[in-house]
Coordinates of C-alpha atoms in Angstrom, one line a residue:
Chain A
X656 CA -26.1 -30.4 27.6
X657 CA -29.3 -28.0 28.2
X658 CA -29.5 -25.1 26.7
X659 CA -31.7 -21.9 26.3
X660 CA -31.9 -22.0 22.5
X661 CA -34.0 -24.5 20.8
X662 CA -32.2 -28.0 20.3
X663 CA -32.2 -29.0 16.5
X664 CA -35.2 -31.1 16.0
X665 CA -35.2 -32.4 12.0
X666 CA -34.4 -35.8 11.4
X667 CA -32.6 -37.4 8.4
X668 CA -34.1 -39.7 6.5
X669 CA -34.9 -43.2 7.9
X670 CA -33.3 -44.8 4.9
X671 CA -30.2 -43.7 6.3
X672 CA -29.7 -46.5 8.5
X673 CA -29.9 -49.1 5.6
X674 CA -27.9 -47.1 2.9
X675 CA -25.0 -46.6 5.4
X676 CA -25.5 -50.8 6.1
X677 CA -25.1 -51.1 2.4
X678 CA -22.2 -48.8 1.9
X679 CA -20.2 -50.2 4.7
X680 CA -20.9 -53.7 4.2
X681 CA -19.3 -53.0 0.6
X682 CA -16.4 -50.9 2.4
X683 CA -15.6 -53.8 4.8
X684 CA -15.8 -56.4 1.8
X685 CA -13.2 -54.6 -0.1
X686 CA -10.7 -54.1 3.0
X687 CA -11.3 -57.9 4.0
X688 CA -10.7 -58.9 0.2
X689 CA -7.4 -56.8 0.0
X690 CA -6.3 -58.5 3.7
X691 CA -7.3 -61.8 2.4
X692 CA -5.1 -61.4 -0.9
X693 CA -1.7 -60.1 1.4
X694 CA -2.5 -62.9 3.8
X695 CA -2.4 -65.3 0.6
X696 CA 0.6 -63.3 -0.6
X697 CA 2.7 -63.9 2.6
X698 CA 1.9 -67.3 2.9
X699 CA 2.9 -68.0 -0.7
X700 CA 6.2 -66.2 -0.6
X701 CA 6.8 -66.3 3.1
X702 CA 7.6 -62.6 4.0
X703 CA 8.7 -61.7 7.3
X704 CA 7.1 -63.6 10.4
X705 CA 5.7 -60.3 12.0
X706 CA 3.8 -58.8 8.7
X707 CA 1.8 -62.3 8.9
X708 CA 0.9 -61.7 12.8
X709 CA 0.2 -57.6 11.6
X710 CA -2.4 -58.7 9.1
X711 CA -4.0 -61.3 11.2
X712 CA -4.2 -58.6 13.7
X713 CA -5.6 -56.1 11.2
X714 CA -8.3 -58.7 9.8
X715 CA -9.4 -59.0 13.4
X716 CA -9.8 -55.1 13.7
X717 CA -11.6 -55.1 10.5
X718 CA -14.2 -57.9 11.9
X719 CA -14.7 -56.2 14.9
X720 CA -15.2 -52.6 13.1
X721 CA -17.5 -54.3 10.8
X722 CA -19.8 -55.7 13.8
X723 CA -19.8 -52.4 15.3
X724 CA -20.1 -50.1 12.3
X725 CA -22.4 -52.1 10.2
X726 CA -24.5 -54.0 13.0
X727 CA -24.6 -51.1 15.8
X728 CA -23.9 -47.7 14.7
X729 CA -25.9 -46.9 11.6
X730 CA -29.2 -47.4 13.5
X731 CA -28.0 -45.1 16.1
X732 CA -26.4 -42.6 13.8
X733 CA -29.9 -42.2 12.0
X734 CA -31.8 -41.8 15.2
X735 CA -29.5 -39.5 17.0
X736 CA -28.5 -37.2 14.1
X737 CA -30.4 -33.6 14.3
X738 CA -30.5 -30.5 12.3
X739 CA -31.8 -27.1 12.2
X740 CA -31.4 -24.3 10.2
X741 CA -32.9 -20.9 11.3
X742 CA -32.6 -17.5 9.9
X743 CA -29.7 -16.6 12.6
X744 CA -27.6 -20.3 12.3
X745 CA -27.3 -23.7 11.4
X746 CA -27.5 -26.1 14.2
X747 CA -26.1 -30.1 14.3
X748 CA -26.3 -32.6 16.8
X749 CA -25.3 -36.2 16.3
X750 CA -22.9 -38.8 17.9
X751 CA -23.5 -42.3 18.8
X752 CA -21.1 -42.7 21.5
X753 CA -19.5 -39.3 21.4
X754 CA -22.1 -36.4 21.3
X755 CA -21.5 -33.7 19.5
X756 CA -23.5 -30.1 18.9
X757 CA -22.3 -27.5 16.7
X758 CA -23.4 -23.8 15.8
X759 CA -22.5 -22.1 12.8
X760 CA -23.8 -19.1 12.5
X761 CA -25.6 -18.2 9.0
X762 CA -23.5 -14.8 8.6
X763 CA -20.4 -17.1 8.4
X764 CA -21.8 -19.6 5.9
X765 CA -19.5 -19.4 2.8
X766 CA -21.4 -22.0 0.1
X767 CA -23.5 -24.5 0.3
X768 CA -23.8 -27.8 -1.9
X769 CA -25.5 -31.1 -2.3
X770 CA -23.9 -34.3 -3.4
X771 CA -24.3 -37.9 -3.7
X772 CA -22.6 -41.2 -4.0
X773 CA -23.8 -44.2 -6.0
X774 CA -25.3 -46.1 -3.3
X775 CA -26.8 -43.2 -2.1
X776 CA -28.2 -42.4 -5.7
X777 CA -29.7 -45.8 -5.3
X778 CA -31.8 -45.0 -2.0
X779 CA -32.4 -41.0 -3.7
X780 CA -30.7 -39.7 -0.6
X781 CA -28.1 -36.6 -0.5
X782 CA -25.3 -34.9 1.5
X783 CA -25.8 -31.4 2.3
X784 CA -22.3 -29.9 2.5
X785 CA -21.7 -26.5 4.4
X786 CA -18.8 -24.5 4.1
X787 CA -17.5 -21.7 6.2
X788 CA -14.2 -20.0 6.9
X789 CA -13.0 -22.7 9.5
X790 CA -14.3 -26.0 8.0
X791 CA -16.9 -27.9 6.1
X792 CA -19.8 -29.6 7.9
X793 CA -21.7 -32.4 6.4
X794 CA -25.5 -33.1 6.9
X795 CA -25.7 -36.8 5.8
X796 CA -28.8 -38.9 4.1
X797 CA -31.5 -36.3 3.2
X798 CA -34.0 -36.9 0.9
X799 CA -33.8 -35.6 -2.8
X800 CA -36.9 -32.8 -2.2
X801 CA -35.7 -32.1 1.5
X802 CA -32.1 -31.4 0.2
X803 CA -32.4 -29.2 -2.5
X804 CA -35.2 -26.9 -0.4
X805 CA -32.5 -27.0 2.3
X806 CA -29.8 -25.9 -0.2
X807 CA -31.9 -23.6 -1.4
X808 CA -32.9 -22.0 2.1
X809 CA -29.7 -22.1 3.4
X810 CA -27.8 -20.1 0.3
X811 CA -30.6 -17.2 0.8
X812 CA -30.3 -16.8 4.1
X813 CA -26.4 -16.8 4.2
X814 CA -26.5 -13.9 1.6
X815 CA -26.4 -11.7 4.4
X816 CA -22.9 -10.3 4.9
X817 CA -21.6 -9.1 8.3
X818 CA -18.1 -8.1 9.6
X819 CA -15.6 -10.7 9.1
Chain B
X1347 CA -1.6 3.9 -13.8
X1348 CA -0.2 0.5 -13.9
X1349 CA 3.4 0.2 -12.1
X1350 CA 6.1 -2.5 -12.3
X1351 CA 8.0 -3.4 -9.4
X1352 CA 11.6 -1.9 -9.6
X1353 CA 14.0 -3.0 -12.4
X1354 CA 16.8 -4.0 -9.8
X1355 CA 14.5 -7.0 -9.4
X1356 CA 15.8 -8.0 -12.7
X1357 CA 19.5 -8.0 -11.2
X1358 CA 18.5 -9.6 -7.9
X1359 CA 16.6 -12.2 -9.8
X1360 CA 20.1 -13.1 -11.5
X1361 CA 22.3 -12.8 -8.7
X1362 CA 19.9 -15.0 -7.0
X1363 CA 19.8 -17.4 -9.7
X1364 CA 23.9 -17.3 -9.9
X1365 CA 24.2 -18.2 -6.3
X1366 CA 22.1 -21.2 -6.7
X1367 CA 24.1 -22.5 -9.6
X1368 CA 27.1 -22.2 -7.7
X1369 CA 27.3 -25.9 -6.7
X1370 CA 26.3 -27.2 -10.3
X1371 CA 29.1 -24.9 -11.5
X1372 CA 31.4 -26.3 -9.2
X1373 CA 30.8 -29.9 -9.9
X1374 CA 30.9 -29.0 -13.8
X1375 CA 33.7 -27.1 -14.1
X1376 CA 36.0 -27.7 -11.2
X1377 CA 35.6 -31.4 -10.4
X1378 CA 35.0 -32.5 -13.9
X1379 CA 37.2 -30.1 -15.7
X1380 CA 39.5 -32.4 -17.5
X1381 CA 36.7 -34.5 -18.3
X1382 CA 35.8 -35.0 -22.1
X1383 CA 32.9 -37.1 -21.2
X1384 CA 29.9 -36.7 -23.3
X1385 CA 27.4 -35.8 -20.5
X1386 CA 29.7 -33.5 -19.1
X1387 CA 30.0 -31.5 -22.2
X1388 CA 26.2 -31.7 -22.9
X1389 CA 25.6 -30.7 -19.0
X1390 CA 28.0 -27.5 -19.8
X1391 CA 25.7 -26.6 -22.8
X1392 CA 22.5 -27.3 -20.7
X1393 CA 24.1 -25.2 -18.1
X1394 CA 24.4 -22.1 -20.1
X1395 CA 21.2 -22.4 -22.0
X1396 CA 19.5 -23.1 -18.7
X1397 CA 21.3 -19.4 -17.6
X1398 CA 20.4 -17.7 -20.7
X1399 CA 16.8 -18.8 -20.4
X1400 CA 16.1 -18.1 -17.0
X1401 CA 17.7 -14.5 -17.6
X1402 CA 15.4 -14.2 -20.3
X1403 CA 12.4 -15.5 -17.8
X1404 CA 13.5 -12.9 -15.1
X1405 CA 13.5 -9.9 -17.4
X1406 CA 9.9 -11.0 -18.9
X1407 CA 8.6 -11.8 -15.4
X1408 CA 9.4 -8.4 -14.5
X1409 CA 8.1 -6.8 -17.2
X1410 CA 4.7 -8.6 -17.4
X1411 CA 4.0 -8.0 -13.4
X1412 CA 2.1 -5.1 -13.0
X1413 CA -0.1 -3.4 -10.4
X1414 CA -2.5 -0.8 -10.3
X1415 CA -5.0 1.0 -7.8
X1416 CA -8.1 1.6 -8.9
X1417 CA -11.3 2.8 -6.9
X1418 CA -10.7 0.7 -3.7
X1419 CA -9.4 -2.1 -5.8
X1420 CA -5.7 -3.6 -6.1
X1421 CA -5.3 -5.0 -9.8
X1422 CA -2.3 -7.1 -10.5
X1423 CA -1.3 -8.4 -13.8
X1424 CA 1.2 -10.9 -14.5
X1425 CA 2.0 -14.3 -16.4
X1426 CA 4.2 -14.4 -19.7
X1427 CA 2.2 -17.0 -21.5
X1428 CA -0.6 -17.2 -19.4
X1429 CA -1.8 -13.7 -18.6
X1430 CA -3.9 -13.2 -15.5
X1431 CA -5.7 -10.2 -13.9
X1432 CA -6.7 -10.1 -10.2
X1433 CA -8.5 -7.8 -8.5
X1434 CA -8.2 -7.3 -4.6
X1435 CA -10.6 -5.1 -2.9
X1436 CA -8.6 -3.0 -0.3
X1437 CA -11.0 -4.1 2.5
X1438 CA -10.6 -7.6 2.0
X1439 CA -6.9 -6.8 3.0
X1440 CA -6.2 -8.2 6.5
X1441 CA -2.7 -7.3 7.5
X1442 CA 0.3 -5.9 5.4
X1443 CA 3.9 -6.7 6.3
X1444 CA 7.2 -5.6 5.0
X1445 CA 10.3 -7.4 4.7
X1446 CA 13.6 -5.4 4.3
X1447 CA 16.4 -7.3 4.2
X1448 CA 20.2 -5.8 4.3
X1449 CA 20.6 -5.7 0.5
X1450 CA 17.1 -4.4 -0.4
X1451 CA 18.2 -1.5 2.5
X1452 CA 21.0 -0.4 0.4
X1453 CA 19.1 0.3 -2.3
X1454 CA 16.3 1.9 -0.4
X1455 CA 13.8 -1.0 -1.1
X1456 CA 11.5 -3.3 0.5
X1457 CA 9.5 -6.4 -0.1
X1458 CA 5.9 -5.7 0.4
X1459 CA 3.1 -8.2 1.5
X1460 CA -0.6 -7.5 1.3
X1461 CA -2.5 -10.6 2.7
X1462 CA -6.0 -11.0 1.8
X1463 CA -7.0 -14.4 4.1
X1464 CA -8.8 -16.0 1.5
X1465 CA -7.5 -19.8 -0.3
X1466 CA -5.4 -17.3 -2.9
X1467 CA -1.9 -16.3 -1.9
X1468 CA -1.1 -12.9 -0.7
X1469 CA -0.1 -10.0 -3.0
X1470 CA 3.8 -9.5 -3.0
X1471 CA 5.2 -6.8 -4.3
X1472 CA 9.0 -7.7 -4.3
X1473 CA 11.4 -4.9 -4.5
X1474 CA 9.6 -1.5 -4.6
X1475 CA 11.0 1.8 -3.4
X1476 CA 10.3 2.3 0.4
X1477 CA 8.7 5.3 -0.8
X1478 CA 6.4 3.5 -2.7
X1479 CA 5.2 1.2 -0.3
X1480 CA 5.1 4.2 2.2
X1481 CA 2.5 5.6 -0.5
X1482 CA 0.7 1.9 -0.8
X1483 CA 0.2 1.9 2.9
X1484 CA -1.0 5.2 3.2
X1485 CA -3.7 4.1 0.2
X1486 CA -4.8 1.3 2.3
X1487 CA -5.6 3.4 5.1
X1488 CA -7.7 5.7 2.8
X1489 CA -8.0 9.0 4.7
X1490 CA -4.9 11.7 3.9
X1491 CA -5.2 13.2 7.2
X1492 CA -1.8 13.3 8.8
X1493 CA -0.2 10.5 10.3
X1494 CA -0.3 10.5 13.8
X1495 CA 1.2 7.3 15.8
X1496 CA 1.3 6.9 19.2
X1497 CA 4.4 4.9 20.4
X1498 CA 3.4 2.3 23.3
X1499 CA 6.7 0.6 23.1
X1500 CA 10.8 0.9 22.3
X1501 CA 12.9 -1.9 23.1
X1502 CA 15.8 -0.6 25.6
X1503 CA 19.3 -2.3 25.6
X1504 CA 18.8 -3.5 29.2
X1505 CA 15.4 -5.5 27.8
X1506 CA 17.5 -6.6 24.7
X1507 CA 20.3 -8.1 27.1
X1508 CA 17.7 -9.7 29.4
X1509 CA 16.0 -11.3 26.2
X1510 CA 18.9 -12.8 25.1
X1511 CA 19.1 -14.9 28.3
X1512 CA 15.5 -16.1 28.7
X1513 CA 15.4 -16.8 25.2
X1514 CA 18.2 -19.3 25.9
X1515 CA 20.1 -17.9 22.6
X1516 CA 23.3 -18.5 23.9
X1517 CA 23.1 -21.8 23.0
X1518 CA 22.8 -20.9 19.3
X1519 CA 26.6 -21.0 19.5
X1520 CA 26.7 -25.0 19.5
X1521 CA 25.5 -25.4 16.1
X1522 CA 27.5 -22.5 14.9
X1523 CA 30.5 -24.3 16.4
X1524 CA 29.8 -27.4 15.0
X1525 CA 29.1 -26.2 11.6
X1526 CA 32.7 -24.2 12.0
X1527 CA 33.9 -27.6 12.9
X1528 CA 32.7 -29.7 10.1
X1529 CA 33.7 -27.0 7.4
X1530 CA 37.2 -27.2 8.6
X1531 CA 37.2 -31.1 8.9
X1532 CA 36.2 -31.1 5.2
X1533 CA 39.6 -29.3 4.1
X1534 CA 41.8 -30.1 6.8
X1535 CA 41.2 -33.3 8.3
X1536 CA 41.0 -32.6 11.9
X1537 CA 40.6 -36.3 13.2
X1538 CA 43.9 -36.5 14.4
X1539 CA 44.2 -33.2 15.9
X1540 CA 40.9 -33.6 17.6
X1541 CA 42.2 -36.6 19.1
X1542 CA 45.2 -35.0 20.3
X1543 CA 43.8 -32.2 21.8
X1544 CA 41.1 -34.0 23.5
X1545 CA 43.9 -36.7 25.0
X1546 CA 45.6 -33.2 26.6
X1547 CA 42.9 -32.0 28.2
X1548 CA 41.6 -35.7 29.4
X1549 CA 45.4 -35.6 30.9
X1550 CA 45.1 -32.0 32.5
X1551 CA 41.3 -31.8 33.7
X1552 CA 41.8 -28.2 35.2
X1553 CA 42.0 -27.3 31.6
X1554 CA 38.3 -27.8 31.6
X1555 CA 37.7 -24.8 33.3
X1556 CA 39.1 -22.0 31.2
X1557 CA 37.7 -23.9 28.4
X1558 CA 34.2 -23.7 29.9
X1559 CA 34.5 -20.1 30.9
X1560 CA 35.8 -19.4 27.1
X1561 CA 32.9 -21.1 25.8
X1562 CA 30.4 -19.5 28.3
X1563 CA 31.7 -16.0 27.4
X1564 CA 31.8 -16.8 23.5
X1565 CA 28.0 -18.2 23.9
X1566 CA 26.7 -15.4 25.6
X1567 CA 28.3 -12.8 23.1
X1568 CA 26.7 -14.5 20.5
X1569 CA 23.5 -14.7 22.0
X1570 CA 23.5 -10.9 22.6
X1571 CA 24.6 -10.3 19.1
X1572 CA 21.6 -12.3 17.4
X1573 CA 19.2 -11.4 19.9
X1574 CA 20.2 -7.6 19.1
X1575 CA 20.1 -8.4 15.2
X1576 CA 16.9 -9.9 15.3
X1577 CA 14.8 -7.6 18.1
X1578 CA 16.6 -4.7 18.0
X1579 CA 14.9 -1.6 16.9
X1580 CA 11.7 -3.3 18.4
X1581 CA 8.9 -0.9 18.2
X1582 CA 5.1 -1.0 19.1
X1583 CA 3.3 2.1 17.3
X1584 CA -0.5 2.6 16.8
X1585 CA -3.0 5.2 15.4
X1586 CA -6.4 5.3 15.7
X1587 CA -7.2 2.4 13.4
X1588 CA -4.0 0.6 12.6
X1589 CA -1.2 -1.2 14.8
X1590 CA 2.5 -1.0 13.8
X1591 CA 4.9 -3.7 14.9
X1592 CA 8.7 -3.2 14.0
X1593 CA 12.3 -5.1 14.5
X1594 CA 15.3 -6.2 13.2
X1595 CA 18.5 -4.0 12.6
X1596 CA 19.8 -5.7 9.2
X1597 CA 16.7 -7.1 8.4
X1598 CA 13.9 -5.4 9.0
X1599 CA 10.0 -6.4 9.4
X1600 CA 7.4 -4.3 9.5
X1601 CA 3.7 -5.9 10.3
X1602 CA 0.8 -3.7 10.1
X1603 CA -2.6 -4.5 10.6
X1604 CA -6.1 -3.0 11.2
X1605 CA -7.7 -3.1 14.8
X1606 CA -10.7 -4.4 13.9
X1607 CA -9.0 -7.1 11.7
X1608 CA -7.5 -8.5 15.1
X1609 CA -9.1 -12.0 15.4
X1610 CA -7.8 -13.1 18.9
X1611 CA -5.2 -12.0 21.2
X1612 CA -2.9 -15.0 22.2
X1613 CA -0.7 -15.1 25.5
X1614 CA 2.3 -17.8 25.2
X1615 CA 4.6 -18.3 28.2
X1616 CA 7.1 -21.1 28.2
X1617 CA 8.3 -22.1 31.4
X1618 CA 11.1 -20.1 31.7
X1619 CA 9.1 -17.1 30.9
X1620 CA 6.7 -17.9 33.4
X1621 CA 9.6 -18.0 35.9
X1622 CA 10.8 -14.4 35.1
X1623 CA 7.3 -13.1 34.7
X1624 CA 7.7 -12.6 30.8
X1625 CA 5.2 -13.1 28.0
X1626 CA 4.9 -13.1 24.3
X1627 CA 1.4 -11.9 22.9
X1628 CA 0.5 -12.3 19.3
X1629 CA -2.1 -10.8 17.2
X1630 CA -3.9 -13.7 15.4
X1631 CA -4.4 -12.4 11.7
X1632 CA -6.6 -13.9 9.1
X1633 CA -4.1 -13.5 6.5
X1634 CA -0.6 -15.0 6.5
X1635 CA 1.9 -13.7 9.1
X1636 CA 5.0 -14.2 7.0
X1637 CA 7.3 -17.1 8.0
X1638 CA 6.3 -18.7 11.5
X1639 CA 10.0 -18.2 12.9
X1640 CA 10.0 -14.6 12.2
X1641 CA 7.1 -14.2 14.2
X1642 CA 6.1 -11.1 12.8
X1643 CA 2.8 -10.7 14.7
X1644 CA 4.2 -11.0 18.1
X1645 CA 4.5 -8.1 20.4
X1646 CA 7.9 -8.2 21.8
X1647 CA 8.4 -11.7 22.9
X1648 CA 10.0 -11.2 26.4
X1649 CA 7.6 -8.4 27.3
X1650 CA 6.8 -8.5 31.5
X1651 CA 3.4 -9.7 31.9
X1652 CA 2.1 -6.2 33.5
X1653 CA 3.6 -4.1 30.5
X1654 CA 1.9 -6.6 28.2
X1655 CA -1.2 -5.9 29.6
X1656 CA -0.9 -2.1 29.7
X1657 CA 0.3 -2.3 26.1
X1658 CA -2.6 -4.6 24.7
X1659 CA -5.3 -2.3 26.7
X1660 CA -3.7 1.0 25.0
X1661 CA -3.7 -1.0 21.3
X1662 CA -7.2 -2.8 21.8
X1663 CA -9.0 -1.1 24.4
X1664 CA -12.0 -3.1 24.3
X1665 CA -10.1 -6.2 24.8
X1666 CA -10.3 -6.3 28.7
X1667 CA -8.6 -9.1 30.1
X1668 CA -9.3 -10.5 33.2
X1669 CA -6.8 -12.6 35.2
X1670 CA -9.0 -14.2 37.5
X1671 CA -10.5 -16.8 35.9
X1672 CA -12.9 -19.8 36.4
X1673 CA -10.7 -23.3 37.3
X1674 CA -11.9 -26.6 36.4
X1675 CA -14.1 -28.7 38.7
X1676 CA -12.3 -31.2 41.0
X1677 CA -14.0 -34.0 38.6
X1678 CA -12.1 -32.8 35.9
X1679 CA -9.1 -33.8 37.5
X1680 CA -10.3 -37.2 38.1
X1681 CA -11.5 -37.7 34.6
X1682 CA -8.0 -36.4 33.2
X1683 CA -6.4 -39.1 35.2
X1684 CA -8.5 -41.9 34.3
X1685 CA -8.6 -41.4 30.8
X1686 CA -7.0 -44.4 29.0
X1687 CA -3.7 -42.9 27.4
X1688 CA -2.9 -44.7 24.2
X1689 CA 0.6 -43.3 24.2
X1690 CA 1.0 -45.6 27.4
X1691 CA -0.4 -48.6 26.4
X1692 CA 1.5 -48.7 23.1
X1693 CA 4.8 -48.0 24.3
X1694 CA 4.2 -50.9 27.3
X1695 CA 3.3 -53.8 24.7
X1696 CA 6.1 -52.8 22.9
X1697 CA 8.4 -52.7 25.6
X1698 CA 6.9 -56.0 27.3
X1699 CA 7.4 -57.7 23.9
X1700 CA 10.7 -56.6 22.7
X1701 CA 12.6 -55.7 26.0
X1702 CA 10.9 -57.0 28.9
X1703 CA 14.1 -56.5 31.0
X1704 CA 13.1 -52.5 31.3
X1705 CA 9.6 -53.0 32.3
X1706 CA 10.2 -50.5 34.9
X1707 CA 10.1 -47.6 32.0
X1708 CA 6.2 -48.4 31.8
X1709 CA 5.4 -47.1 35.3
X1710 CA 7.7 -44.2 34.9
X1711 CA 6.3 -43.3 31.7
X1712 CA 2.8 -43.4 33.5
X1713 CA 3.7 -41.6 36.2
X1714 CA 5.3 -38.8 33.9
X1715 CA 2.1 -38.7 31.9
X1716 CA -0.3 -38.3 35.1
X1717 CA 2.0 -35.7 36.5
X1718 CA 1.2 -34.0 32.9
X1719 CA -2.0 -34.4 33.2
X1720 CA -2.5 -33.1 36.6
X1721 CA -0.6 -29.8 35.6
X1722 CA -2.7 -29.5 32.8
X1723 CA -5.7 -29.2 35.3
X1724 CA -3.7 -27.1 37.4
X1725 CA -2.9 -24.8 34.7
X1726 CA -6.7 -24.6 32.8
X1727 CA -8.7 -21.7 33.0
X1728 CA -11.6 -20.1 31.2
X1729 CA -13.8 -17.3 31.6
X1730 CA -17.0 -16.0 29.4
X1731 CA -16.4 -11.9 30.2
X1732 CA -19.0 -9.7 28.5
X1733 CA -18.9 -10.8 25.0
X1734 CA -15.1 -12.0 25.5
X1735 CA -14.1 -15.6 25.7
X1736 CA -10.9 -16.2 27.6
X1737 CA -9.6 -19.8 27.3
X1738 CA -6.0 -20.8 29.1
X1739 CA -4.6 -24.2 28.4
X1740 CA -1.1 -25.9 28.5
X1741 CA 1.1 -27.9 30.4
X1742 CA 4.7 -26.7 30.6
X1743 CA 4.3 -23.7 28.6
X1744 CA 0.8 -22.0 28.5
X1745 CA -1.4 -20.2 26.0
X1746 CA -4.2 -17.8 26.9
X1747 CA -6.6 -17.0 24.0
X1748 CA -8.6 -13.8 24.2
X1749 CA -11.2 -13.4 21.3
X1750 CA -14.6 -11.7 20.7
X1751 CA -18.0 -13.3 20.0
X1752 CA -18.1 -11.6 16.9
X1753 CA -14.5 -13.1 15.8
X1754 CA -15.5 -16.9 16.8
X1755 CA -16.2 -18.6 13.4
X1756 CA -18.2 -21.5 14.7
X1757 CA -18.3 -23.3 18.0
X1758 CA -18.8 -27.1 19.1
X1759 CA -19.2 -28.8 22.1
X1760 CA -18.6 -32.6 22.5
X1761 CA -19.3 -35.0 25.4
X1762 CA -17.1 -38.6 25.3
X1763 CA -18.4 -41.6 27.0
X1764 CA -16.3 -40.8 30.1
X1765 CA -17.4 -37.0 30.0
X1766 CA -21.4 -38.4 29.8
X1767 CA -20.9 -40.4 32.9
X1768 CA -18.8 -37.5 35.3
X1769 CA -21.6 -34.7 33.4
X1770 CA -18.2 -32.7 31.5
X1771 CA -18.2 -31.7 28.1
X1772 CA -15.2 -30.4 25.8
X1773 CA -15.8 -26.9 24.2
X1774 CA -13.9 -25.6 21.0
X1775 CA -13.9 -22.4 19.1
X1776 CA -12.5 -21.7 15.4
X1777 CA -11.0 -18.4 14.5
X1778 CA -10.1 -17.2 11.8
X1779 CA -6.5 -17.8 10.8
X1780 CA -4.3 -19.5 8.5
X1781 CA -4.3 -22.3 9.2
X1782 CA -7.7 -21.9 11.2
X1783 CA -7.1 -21.6 14.8
X1784 CA -8.8 -23.9 16.9
X1785 CA -8.9 -23.4 20.9
X1786 CA -10.5 -26.1 22.5
X1787 CA -11.3 -26.6 26.6
X1788 CA -11.5 -30.0 28.0
X1789 CA -14.0 -31.3 30.7
X1790 CA -16.1 -28.1 31.7
X1791 CA -19.1 -28.8 33.6
X1792 CA -21.9 -29.4 31.3
X1793 CA -23.7 -26.5 32.6
X1794 CA -20.7 -24.4 31.7
X1795 CA -21.0 -25.8 28.1
X1796 CA -24.7 -25.1 27.8
X1797 CA -24.0 -21.6 29.0
X1798 CA -21.3 -21.0 26.6
X1799 CA -23.4 -22.1 23.4
X1800 CA -26.3 -19.8 24.4
X1801 CA -23.7 -17.2 25.0
X1802 CA -22.5 -17.7 21.4
X1803 CA -26.1 -18.2 19.9
X1804 CA -26.7 -14.5 21.4
X1805 CA -24.2 -12.9 19.2
X1806 CA -25.0 -9.7 17.3

């Protein structure tokens, strides 16, 4: 999509891809572990036969999902994620398969927060959450210094109130 | 000066309590009347203790709930043990609605809800004198000048009559009859009698004609009565700043909204209404609009399209609706037909797995789905008209949303894999409402999506 207003240009941290790989590996690992336990219990207690099939099916899906979301997606996501914050709006642009662009007027921003999970902490990365009347938007994986600056900047710019 | 709700409120909550206790009472005192079992005895003590505590609670709740208007702010105090005080700036109030049930009317009372549109619940003043409600709404208005309301629409008996048929309300008799039958069956064991009557009618089939005729008359009468009770006295009024929607005969509701707080206008047409050229127009508000089924925020649901357009233009002059809108391009139809349908895939797999004999249901379902998508393509319309956006979508029933750029909270544009190949996008807007109101248009040309994005960026 071509627009007159400038496309967002800020990148997220280059560490993001690695961070996603680690956290998603852990997530998929846990899922597979749970499935393995269930399959073990299934063959031990011999539950309904369809349940066994369903469990194997789920395992196959999890493996497929792991290949995509650990092997392929993180790099693309990291490469394609862009954001920009100006006096008037916040723009987000991302998407590995489906391209998404979001435009939020600064006057509609209600709050902004930073947060990080344990794996993000290890890489020194933060999420920025921007809340509006309608929904919450997330800018993932920004380095600590940038994240705090951005949070202050958005908070300052969003002060201006307009007619609801 | 802090005010309480009317003392009758205590009486009403006690009556309400007793009504809810009717079945437990029957259980404890009628069904188990002769029982000396311990749990029944204790149950009875518990029953009276519960009544006593609830009565004290009702009095205390009434006593501790106080409200006061001070300098453009509404202060509400409540809580028996944990006291709370809430301040609501009057300018934050998105809409007000009054619900006056039949019994309230006997006492000249009403229940007034003031909606803030925030996360917290609305302020509900349940049981205040009508006079007091008028005073409060007058205060919300701020100015003391004369109340000059223009009447834009007043429902006539003819319109109510037509409405009772287009709303299919004559079918309401089916649940009514069913519940009458099953209640009677509980007491008199109608099983045998029903079979006899059925056999008798089967033996003389001509009897069906008067029976169906009687049912039809009965149904029509019931439909007219329910429609009359619901929509009788319907009126649309406005003054310079506000819109007032009033309706109901036994239970009355009055919905008030400031014109500038209308977030969007929605035109809804079911298939039947399309055939009759009728439309339901809804005013989207950021606050709660009462119970969904009451439709407090809708202009009369059976307005002829032309009249609806006239009323909307009178109420909200800036909402100029253009009926000639843009259609989707040809390739939007192809993409809609090509898009995989998960419903169809899953149904087909399940069908072939369990009931392969009925394989032909799968192509039939596919045809229906494709027909639906074709209709969806045919009916989709959009238009950017100055600072207004119009989006119309739907398969059988359609919805046309008209909103102002300033009222749109945020937008997004998406392009899926297929769309990227065909140069199409999905545009979506969010409006304030409870819950948030999203409206989307799938498969517009990428250039239109770009123009839409720029159009929104140029707000202010």
